GROMACS .gro file of C-alpha atoms in nm:
model
  390
    1GLN     CA    1  -5.158   1.019  -1.759
    2GLY     CA    2  -4.954   0.835  -1.509
    3MET     CA    3  -5.001   0.640  -1.167
    4PHE     CA    4  -5.042   0.974  -0.971
    5VAL     CA    5  -5.410   0.991  -1.157
    6LEU     CA    6  -5.552   0.780  -0.881
    7GLY     CA    7  -5.541   1.059  -0.672
    8LEU     CA    8  -5.736   1.308  -0.884
    9PRO     CA    9  -6.118   1.222  -0.755
   10TYR     CA   10  -5.911   1.312  -0.400
   11ALA     CA   11  -5.874   1.615  -0.509
   12ILE     CA   12  -6.237   1.682  -0.648
   13LEU     CA   13  -6.365   1.566  -0.312
   14HIS     CA   14  -6.181   1.874  -0.150
   15GLY     CA   15  -6.222   2.135  -0.433
   16GLY     CA   16  -6.595   2.055  -0.612
   17TYR     CA   17  -6.586   2.200  -0.965
   18LEU     CA   18  -6.298   2.441  -0.848
   19GLY     CA   19  -6.079   2.090  -0.801
   20LEU     CA   20  -6.192   2.067  -1.215
   21PHE     CA   21  -6.138   2.440  -1.296
   22LEU     CA   22  -5.766   2.341  -1.200
   23ILE     CA   23  -5.715   2.032  -1.348
   24ILE     CA   24  -5.778   2.244  -1.697
   25PHE     CA   25  -5.558   2.538  -1.563
   26ALA     CA   26  -5.311   2.372  -1.467
   27ALA     CA   27  -5.262   2.177  -1.802
   28VAL     CA   28  -5.289   2.546  -1.980
   29VAL     CA   29  -5.004   2.656  -1.742
   30CYS     CA   30  -4.808   2.346  -1.738
   31CYS     CA   31  -4.841   2.367  -2.169
   32TYR     CA   32  -4.708   2.766  -2.139
   33THR     CA   33  -4.420   2.693  -1.915
   34GLY     CA   34  -4.352   2.420  -2.124
   35LYS     CA   35  -4.283   2.637  -2.419
   36ILE     CA   36  -4.127   2.886  -2.221
   37LEU     CA   37  -3.889   2.661  -2.057
   38ILE     CA   38  -3.748   2.547  -2.424
   39ALA     CA   39  -3.783   2.909  -2.527
   40CYS     CA   40  -3.491   2.947  -2.306
   41LEU     CA   41  -3.221   2.672  -2.466
   42TYR     CA   42  -3.213   2.883  -2.800
   43GLU     CA   43  -3.041   3.242  -2.893
   44GLU     CA   44  -2.998   3.438  -3.159
   45ASN     CA   45  -2.672   3.408  -3.320
   46GLU     CA   46  -2.478   3.735  -3.511
   47ASP     CA   47  -2.690   3.644  -3.829
   48GLY     CA   48  -3.003   3.670  -3.661
   49GLU     CA   49  -3.095   3.280  -3.664
   50ILE     CA   50  -3.229   3.077  -3.379
   51VAL     CA   51  -2.968   2.840  -3.270
   52ARG     CA   52  -3.005   2.573  -2.982
   53VAL     CA   53  -2.732   2.655  -2.721
   54ARG     CA   54  -2.820   2.495  -2.417
   55ASP     CA   55  -2.919   2.126  -2.412
   56SER     CA   56  -3.089   2.151  -2.033
   57TYR     CA   57  -3.299   2.184  -1.727
   58VAL     CA   58  -2.957   2.310  -1.559
   59ASP     CA   59  -2.801   2.438  -1.826
   60ILE     CA   60  -3.097   2.714  -1.869
   61ALA     CA   61  -3.059   2.772  -1.479
   62ASN     CA   62  -2.661   2.819  -1.457
   63ALA     CA   63  -2.682   3.077  -1.749
   64CYS     CA   64  -2.963   3.206  -1.564
   65CYS     CA   65  -2.712   3.310  -1.214
   66ALA     CA   66  -2.381   3.320  -1.460
   67PRO     CA   67  -2.129   3.472  -1.439
   68ARG     CA   68  -2.166   3.572  -1.031
   69PHE     CA   69  -2.265   3.219  -0.946
   70PRO     CA   70  -2.194   2.959  -1.268
   71THR     CA   71  -2.311   2.674  -1.074
   72LEU     CA   72  -2.548   2.761  -0.848
   73GLY     CA   73  -2.866   2.775  -1.077
   74GLY     CA   74  -2.783   2.386  -1.164
   75ARG     CA   75  -2.743   2.239  -0.804
   76ILE     CA   76  -3.063   2.404  -0.724
   77VAL     CA   77  -3.287   2.240  -1.016
   78ASN     CA   78  -3.065   1.928  -0.931
   79VAL     CA   79  -3.160   1.949  -0.622
   80ALA     CA   80  -3.538   1.956  -0.720
   81GLN     CA   81  -3.492   1.746  -0.961
   82ILE     CA   82  -3.360   1.419  -0.688
   83ILE     CA   83  -3.642   1.510  -0.469
   84GLU     CA   84  -3.887   1.485  -0.723
   85LEU     CA   85  -3.772   1.138  -0.850
   86VAL     CA   86  -3.667   0.992  -0.519
   87MET     CA   87  -4.038   1.128  -0.388
   88THR     CA   88  -4.242   0.952  -0.680
   89CYS     CA   89  -4.061   0.630  -0.603
   90ILE     CA   90  -4.100   0.660  -0.227
   91LEU     CA   91  -4.493   0.689  -0.404
   92TYR     CA   92  -4.437   0.383  -0.618
   93VAL     CA   93  -4.322   0.175  -0.275
   94VAL     CA   94  -4.610   0.363  -0.051
   95VAL     CA   95  -4.941   0.284  -0.291
   96SER     CA   96  -4.777  -0.063  -0.331
   97GLY     CA   97  -4.796  -0.159   0.015
   98ASN     CA   98  -5.122  -0.003   0.041
   99LEU     CA   99  -5.304  -0.143  -0.288
  100MET     CA  100  -5.164  -0.494  -0.141
  101TYR     CA  101  -5.276  -0.468   0.251
  102ASN     CA  102  -5.638  -0.341   0.127
  103SER     CA  103  -5.652  -0.637  -0.145
  104PHE     CA  104  -5.593  -0.920   0.082
  105PRO     CA  105  -5.732  -0.745   0.453
  106ASN     CA  106  -5.764  -1.124   0.559
  107LEU     CA  107  -5.378  -1.206   0.513
  108PRO     CA  108  -5.175  -1.156   0.831
  109VAL     CA  109  -4.925  -0.906   0.649
  110SER     CA  110  -4.897  -0.539   0.746
  111GLN     CA  111  -4.909  -0.253   0.500
  112LYS     CA  112  -4.548  -0.228   0.611
  113SER     CA  113  -4.433  -0.562   0.511
  114TRP     CA  114  -4.614  -0.537   0.142
  115SER     CA  115  -4.406  -0.298   0.140
  116ILE     CA  116  -4.090  -0.449   0.234
  117ILE     CA  117  -4.116  -0.737  -0.004
  118ALA     CA  118  -4.181  -0.473  -0.275
  119THR     CA  119  -3.868  -0.372  -0.224
  120ALA     CA  120  -3.700  -0.689  -0.251
  121VAL     CA  121  -3.824  -0.722  -0.588
  122LEU     CA  122  -3.727  -0.395  -0.655
  123LEU     CA  123  -3.370  -0.428  -0.520
  124PRO     CA  124  -3.283  -0.531  -0.855
  125CYS     CA  125  -3.345  -0.196  -0.987
  126ALA     CA  126  -2.965  -0.100  -0.835
  127PHE     CA  127  -2.817  -0.270  -1.189
  128LEU     CA  128  -2.981  -0.063  -1.431
  129LYS     CA  129  -2.684   0.014  -1.661
  130ASN     CA  130  -2.932   0.193  -1.958
  131LEU     CA  131  -3.220   0.319  -2.053
  132LYS     CA  132  -3.291   0.019  -2.292
  133ALA     CA  133  -3.347  -0.235  -2.015
  134VAL     CA  134  -3.570   0.041  -1.836
  135SER     CA  135  -3.838   0.116  -2.179
  136LYS     CA  136  -3.915  -0.269  -2.186
  137PHE     CA  137  -4.017  -0.186  -1.790
  138SER     CA  138  -4.198   0.129  -1.901
  139LEU     CA  139  -4.408  -0.039  -2.217
  140LEU     CA  140  -4.536  -0.310  -1.987
  141CYS     CA  141  -4.659  -0.066  -1.714
  142THR     CA  142  -4.848   0.130  -1.979
  143LEU     CA  143  -5.015  -0.177  -2.068
  144ALA     CA  144  -5.105  -0.237  -1.741
  145HIS     CA  145  -5.250   0.094  -1.698
  146PHE     CA  146  -5.462   0.057  -1.974
  147VAL     CA  147  -5.647  -0.275  -1.773
  148ILE     CA  148  -5.649  -0.061  -1.493
  149ASN     CA  149  -5.832   0.242  -1.649
  150ILE     CA  150  -6.072   0.050  -1.847
  151LEU     CA  151  -6.191  -0.196  -1.547
  152VAL     CA  152  -6.217   0.140  -1.272
  153ILE     CA  153  -6.406   0.365  -1.556
  154ALA     CA  154  -6.606   0.068  -1.698
  155TYR     CA  155  -6.768  -0.002  -1.275
  156CYS     CA  156  -6.831   0.373  -1.281
  157LEU     CA  157  -7.031   0.393  -1.558
  158SER     CA  158  -7.210   0.067  -1.432
  159ARG     CA  159  -7.305   0.268  -1.150
  160ALA     CA  160  -7.445   0.603  -1.370
  161ARG     CA  161  -7.780   0.546  -1.254
  162ASP     CA  162  -7.699   0.635  -0.902
  163TRP     CA  163  -7.379   0.935  -0.982
  164ALA     CA  164  -7.439   1.172  -0.655
  165TRP     CA  165  -7.400   1.515  -0.877
  166ASP     CA  166  -7.541   1.721  -0.566
  167LYS     CA  167  -7.256   1.602  -0.422
  168VAL     CA  168  -6.984   1.817  -0.602
  169LYS     CA  169  -6.966   2.188  -0.489
  170PHE     CA  170  -6.902   2.511  -0.551
  171TYR     CA  171  -6.728   2.570  -0.200
  172ILE     CA  172  -6.402   2.421  -0.120
  173ASP     CA  173  -6.277   2.242   0.216
  174VAL     CA  174  -5.975   2.549   0.295
  175LYS     CA  175  -5.803   2.330   0.485
  176LYS     CA  176  -5.750   2.045   0.303
  177PHE     CA  177  -5.795   2.223  -0.102
  178PRO     CA  178  -5.444   2.331  -0.082
  179ILE     CA  179  -5.354   1.983  -0.113
  180SER     CA  180  -5.515   1.897  -0.401
  181ILE     CA  181  -5.397   2.174  -0.572
  182GLY     CA  182  -5.050   1.988  -0.520
  183ILE     CA  183  -5.188   1.677  -0.631
  184ILE     CA  184  -5.288   1.796  -0.946
  185VAL     CA  185  -4.934   1.980  -1.001
  186PHE     CA  186  -4.776   1.691  -0.946
  187SER     CA  187  -4.972   1.460  -1.200
  188TYR     CA  188  -4.881   1.731  -1.451
  189THR     CA  189  -4.541   1.733  -1.417
  190SER     CA  190  -4.333   1.642  -1.680
  191GLN     CA  191  -4.074   2.005  -1.720
  192ILE     CA  192  -3.751   1.779  -1.662
  193PHE     CA  193  -3.742   1.582  -1.939
  194LEU     CA  194  -3.892   1.844  -2.156
  195PRO     CA  195  -3.557   1.957  -2.334
  196SER     CA  196  -3.397   1.626  -2.374
  197LEU     CA  197  -3.698   1.538  -2.549
  198GLU     CA  198  -3.727   1.826  -2.744
  199GLY     CA  199  -3.412   1.779  -2.871
  200ASN     CA  200  -3.400   1.446  -2.965
  201MET     CA  201  -3.726   1.497  -3.171
  202GLN     CA  202  -3.673   1.505  -3.565
  203ASN     CA  203  -3.835   1.766  -3.609
  204PRO     CA  204  -3.816   2.015  -3.322
  205LYS     CA  205  -4.016   2.249  -3.485
  206GLU     CA  206  -4.318   2.081  -3.422
  207PHE     CA  207  -4.276   2.081  -3.034
  208HIS     CA  208  -4.506   2.352  -2.978
  209CYS     CA  209  -4.810   2.159  -3.141
  210MET     CA  210  -4.687   1.814  -2.961
  211MET     CA  211  -4.765   1.988  -2.631
  212ASN     CA  212  -5.077   2.108  -2.734
  213TRP     CA  213  -5.218   1.812  -2.848
  214THR     CA  214  -5.058   1.627  -2.554
  215HIS     CA  215  -5.216   1.880  -2.262
  216ILE     CA  216  -5.555   1.864  -2.434
  217ALA     CA  217  -5.549   1.474  -2.385
  218ALA     CA  218  -5.442   1.485  -2.042
  219CYS     CA  219  -5.674   1.755  -1.952
  220ILE     CA  220  -5.999   1.551  -2.079
  221LEU     CA  221  -5.917   1.209  -1.994
  222LYS     CA  222  -5.784   1.355  -1.635
  223GLY     CA  223  -6.096   1.558  -1.579
  224LEU     CA  224  -6.311   1.275  -1.715
  225PHE     CA  225  -6.144   1.012  -1.500
  226ALA     CA  226  -6.144   1.221  -1.168
  227LEU     CA  227  -6.533   1.349  -1.215
  228VAL     CA  228  -6.640   1.038  -1.335
  229ALA     CA  229  -6.445   0.839  -1.015
  230TYR     CA  230  -6.594   1.111  -0.763
  231LEU     CA  231  -6.945   1.111  -0.865
  232THR     CA  232  -6.959   0.678  -0.792
  233TRP     CA  233  -6.825   0.756  -0.431
  234ALA     CA  234  -6.916   1.095  -0.352
  235ASP     CA  235  -6.791   1.189   0.043
  236GLU     CA  236  -6.645   0.801   0.028
  237THR     CA  237  -6.389   0.917  -0.206
  238LYS     CA  238  -6.016   0.775  -0.072
  239GLU     CA  239  -5.724   0.907  -0.131
  240VAL     CA  240  -5.655   0.610  -0.355
  241ILE     CA  241  -5.950   0.551  -0.563
  242THR     CA  242  -5.918   0.190  -0.601
  243ASP     CA  243  -5.991   0.153  -0.267
  244ASN     CA  244  -6.342   0.211  -0.312
  245LEU     CA  245  -6.430  -0.075  -0.516
  246PRO     CA  246  -6.591  -0.367  -0.429
  247SER     CA  247  -6.316  -0.663  -0.306
  248THR     CA  248  -6.372  -0.882  -0.593
  249ILE     CA  249  -6.303  -0.583  -0.875
  250ARG     CA  250  -6.038  -0.458  -0.619
  251ALA     CA  251  -5.800  -0.740  -0.594
  252VAL     CA  252  -5.814  -0.800  -0.965
  253VAL     CA  253  -5.736  -0.402  -0.999
  254ASN     CA  254  -5.462  -0.357  -0.717
  255ILE     CA  255  -5.300  -0.649  -0.877
  256PHE     CA  256  -5.240  -0.485  -1.189
  257LEU     CA  257  -5.196  -0.152  -1.016
  258VAL     CA  258  -4.921  -0.317  -0.815
  259ALA     CA  259  -4.758  -0.446  -1.107
  260LYS     CA  260  -4.805  -0.094  -1.256
  261ALA     CA  261  -4.584   0.065  -0.952
  262LEU     CA  262  -4.344  -0.186  -0.967
  263LEU     CA  263  -4.254  -0.146  -1.345
  264SER     CA  264  -4.315   0.207  -1.308
  265TYR     CA  265  -4.014   0.280  -1.048
  266PRO     CA  266  -3.727   0.233  -1.278
  267LEU     CA  267  -3.790   0.490  -1.465
  268PRO     CA  268  -3.771   0.783  -1.208
  269PHE     CA  269  -3.521   0.564  -0.959
  270PHE     CA  270  -3.292   0.546  -1.301
  271ALA     CA  271  -3.327   0.920  -1.393
  272ALA     CA  272  -3.231   0.989  -0.991
  273VAL     CA  273  -2.963   0.791  -1.020
  274GLU     CA  274  -2.844   0.942  -1.309
  275VAL     CA  275  -2.853   1.312  -1.173
  276LEU     CA  276  -2.688   1.208  -0.850
  277GLU     CA  277  -2.384   1.045  -1.051
  278ARG     CA  278  -2.345   1.325  -1.279
  279SER     CA  279  -2.354   1.562  -1.043
  280LEU     CA  280  -2.157   1.458  -0.760
  281PHE     CA  281  -1.909   1.146  -0.940
  282GLN     CA  282  -1.843   1.283  -1.260
  283ASP     CA  283  -1.893   1.635  -1.273
  284GLY     CA  284  -1.501   1.663  -1.393
  285ASN     CA  285  -1.305   1.821  -1.066
  286ARG     CA  286  -1.569   1.972  -0.940
  287ALA     CA  287  -1.698   1.624  -0.831
  288PHE     CA  288  -1.733   1.599  -0.483
  289PHE     CA  289  -1.674   1.195  -0.467
  290PRO     CA  290  -1.467   0.935  -0.735
  291ASN     CA  291  -1.643   0.831  -1.009
  292CYS     CA  292  -1.819   0.539  -0.905
  293TYR     CA  293  -1.713   0.302  -1.268
  294GLY     CA  294  -1.395   0.177  -1.344
  295GLY     CA  295  -1.166   0.246  -1.606
  296ASP     CA  296  -1.393  -0.074  -1.816
  297GLY     CA  297  -1.748   0.118  -1.796
  298ARG     CA  298  -1.833  -0.164  -1.494
  299LEU     CA  299  -1.978  -0.014  -1.156
  300LYS     CA  300  -1.775  -0.050  -0.896
  301SER     CA  301  -1.853  -0.247  -0.575
  302TRP     CA  302  -1.985   0.077  -0.364
  303GLY     CA  303  -2.103   0.257  -0.638
  304LEU     CA  304  -2.384  -0.084  -0.655
  305THR     CA  305  -2.404  -0.010  -0.293
  306LEU     CA  306  -2.500   0.315  -0.273
  307ARG     CA  307  -2.776   0.263  -0.539
  308CYS     CA  308  -2.904   0.009  -0.288
  309ALA     CA  309  -2.873   0.211  -0.052
  310LEU     CA  310  -3.135   0.462  -0.271
  311VAL     CA  311  -3.361   0.167  -0.300
  312VAL     CA  312  -3.411   0.104   0.104
  313PHE     CA  313  -3.433   0.484   0.185
  314THR     CA  314  -3.718   0.477  -0.024
  315LEU     CA  315  -3.858   0.152   0.185
  316LEU     CA  316  -3.792   0.361   0.500
  317MET     CA  317  -3.971   0.666   0.377
  318ALA     CA  318  -4.243   0.493   0.256
  319ILE     CA  319  -4.292   0.308   0.600
  320TYR     CA  320  -4.259   0.566   0.789
  321VAL     CA  321  -4.469   0.801   0.593
  322PRO     CA  322  -4.738   0.588   0.418
  323HIS     CA  323  -4.992   0.860   0.326
  324PHE     CA  324  -4.996   0.855  -0.087
  325ALA     CA  325  -5.232   1.173  -0.128
  326LEU     CA  326  -5.042   1.393   0.134
  327LEU     CA  327  -4.732   1.277   0.013
  328MET     CA  328  -4.799   1.336  -0.318
  329GLY     CA  329  -4.971   1.703  -0.279
  330LEU     CA  330  -4.632   1.729  -0.054
  331THR     CA  331  -4.386   1.725  -0.334
  332GLY     CA  332  -4.628   1.881  -0.587
  333SER     CA  333  -4.625   2.155  -0.379
  334LEU     CA  334  -4.204   2.161  -0.284
  335THR     CA  335  -4.066   2.054  -0.652
  336GLY     CA  336  -4.363   2.030  -0.857
  337ALA     CA  337  -4.487   2.399  -0.845
  338GLY     CA  338  -4.114   2.499  -0.870
  339LEU     CA  339  -3.993   2.321  -1.180
  340CYS     CA  340  -4.336   2.384  -1.343
  341PHE     CA  341  -4.436   2.719  -1.300
  342LEU     CA  342  -4.165   2.902  -1.074
  343LEU     CA  343  -3.841   2.839  -1.245
  344PRO     CA  344  -3.949   2.877  -1.643
  345SER     CA  345  -4.090   3.175  -1.580
  346LEU     CA  346  -3.831   3.324  -1.374
  347PHE     CA  347  -3.579   3.182  -1.661
  348HIS     CA  348  -3.808   3.307  -1.921
  349LEU     CA  349  -3.801   3.624  -1.826
  350LYS     CA  350  -3.443   3.672  -1.685
  351LEU     CA  351  -3.277   3.539  -2.048
  352LEU     CA  352  -3.557   3.681  -2.283
  353TRP     CA  353  -3.644   3.994  -2.137
  354ARG     CA  354  -3.539   4.247  -2.419
  355LYS     CA  355  -3.729   4.018  -2.649
  356LEU     CA  356  -4.078   3.983  -2.442
  357LEU     CA  357  -4.407   4.141  -2.527
  358TRP     CA  358  -4.620   4.296  -2.245
  359HIS     CA  359  -4.850   4.001  -2.223
  360HIS     CA  360  -4.591   3.730  -2.204
  361VAL     CA  361  -4.392   3.969  -1.881
  362PHE     CA  362  -4.746   4.002  -1.769
  363PHE     CA  363  -4.822   3.570  -1.759
  364ASP     CA  364  -4.490   3.472  -1.651
  365VAL     CA  365  -4.529   3.748  -1.360
  366ALA     CA  366  -4.884   3.633  -1.251
  367ILE     CA  367  -4.771   3.218  -1.313
  368PHE     CA  368  -4.482   3.345  -1.063
  369VAL     CA  369  -4.694   3.484  -0.798
  370ILE     CA  370  -5.031   3.226  -0.868
  371GLY     CA  371  -4.755   2.922  -0.812
  372GLY     CA  372  -4.550   3.078  -0.563
  373ILE     CA  373  -4.848   3.115  -0.313
  374CYS     CA  374  -5.033   2.746  -0.370
  375SER     CA  375  -4.679   2.628  -0.329
  376VAL     CA  376  -4.666   2.777  -0.030
  377SER     CA  377  -5.019   2.692   0.085
  378GLY     CA  378  -5.006   2.361  -0.026
  379PHE     CA  379  -4.719   2.287   0.105
  380ILE     CA  380  -4.835   2.391   0.482
  381HIS     CA  381  -5.110   2.265   0.489
  382SER     CA  382  -4.971   1.905   0.306
  383LEU     CA  383  -4.716   1.924   0.599
  384GLU     CA  384  -5.003   1.982   0.876
  385GLY     CA  385  -5.212   1.684   0.702
  386LEU     CA  386  -4.883   1.457   0.786
  387ILE     CA  387  -4.840   1.583   1.139
  388GLU     CA  388  -5.250   1.511   1.180
  389ALA     CA  389  -5.185   1.148   1.003
  390PHE     CA  390  -4.914   1.079   1.296
   0.00000   0.00000   0.00000
């Protein structure tokens, strides 16, 4: 479900029943685009067998731009991936500062100061060498998320008698609803991990079945969480739903949330570092900079400095743009829609055009057009919201 499920009740606040429909619609579309993205990894050989000829999102993008621009597509995807991953890291720092500030309002510590303390705790991430260490953090993060969801939903159910069904509207806030679209899209983004995931499955033929069930489960859980939380607080719903909890429960939940945010940070940070190192430092003769690893496999001092600089950059962004929902909407509209909707449908049309049935072409074109409109409108309105906030 991820940390960003906490922003979904805010999406219902500005979208009402249409927001709930979008949670379902986004699940269906993301499930479909995930499948067609994986289809782009395969081609038919001379014997008529379907074989895997590509390994990553970047390989698919490069194949689409070949032979005229053989590396252009990969660079576009890498930039989008880096923006998405770094913005995710920034959001974890923002939410950590926000939650600690709201949990202990009587302490003489500002939200910016809490963000600095959180970043100091995160600095050791610069020393991460492999996914084994990251996976341990992710396991603890999952356990923390279970506790958070149970506490929030239990409190909401205890207030079931006061649920404000009449507040769930059929009209939308035209100005703020596009931000909600970005939040919902961002909560489903997983496409950049799918080629690697499918490649590591013991039985890749079960990929479609896995996608169906995981997206059905995610859709039900996201929809119920968003609706139940919104019904409890209605028009008082805040950007991060835990800010609505009574002070005693809020302090406990927020401490778990901060722990989850700090434990979640290493995965997107490590993934961003990998993409940066692979594209800028390790790409053979095309690398822009010398390799940041020595012959013995150790990280060079300047390579470590660059990693520390990336952690500090996430802090600076979190301090100067401390708006969780607006940042999430902006990222979802900019890179989330691109990586989840626009690029998979475009790549599918380009690489498999001759084999597609008419309804596949219709779906791809429709997703590209709708995704483009949602992306542009969400980006503009999120940007306007940030400008207003300043």
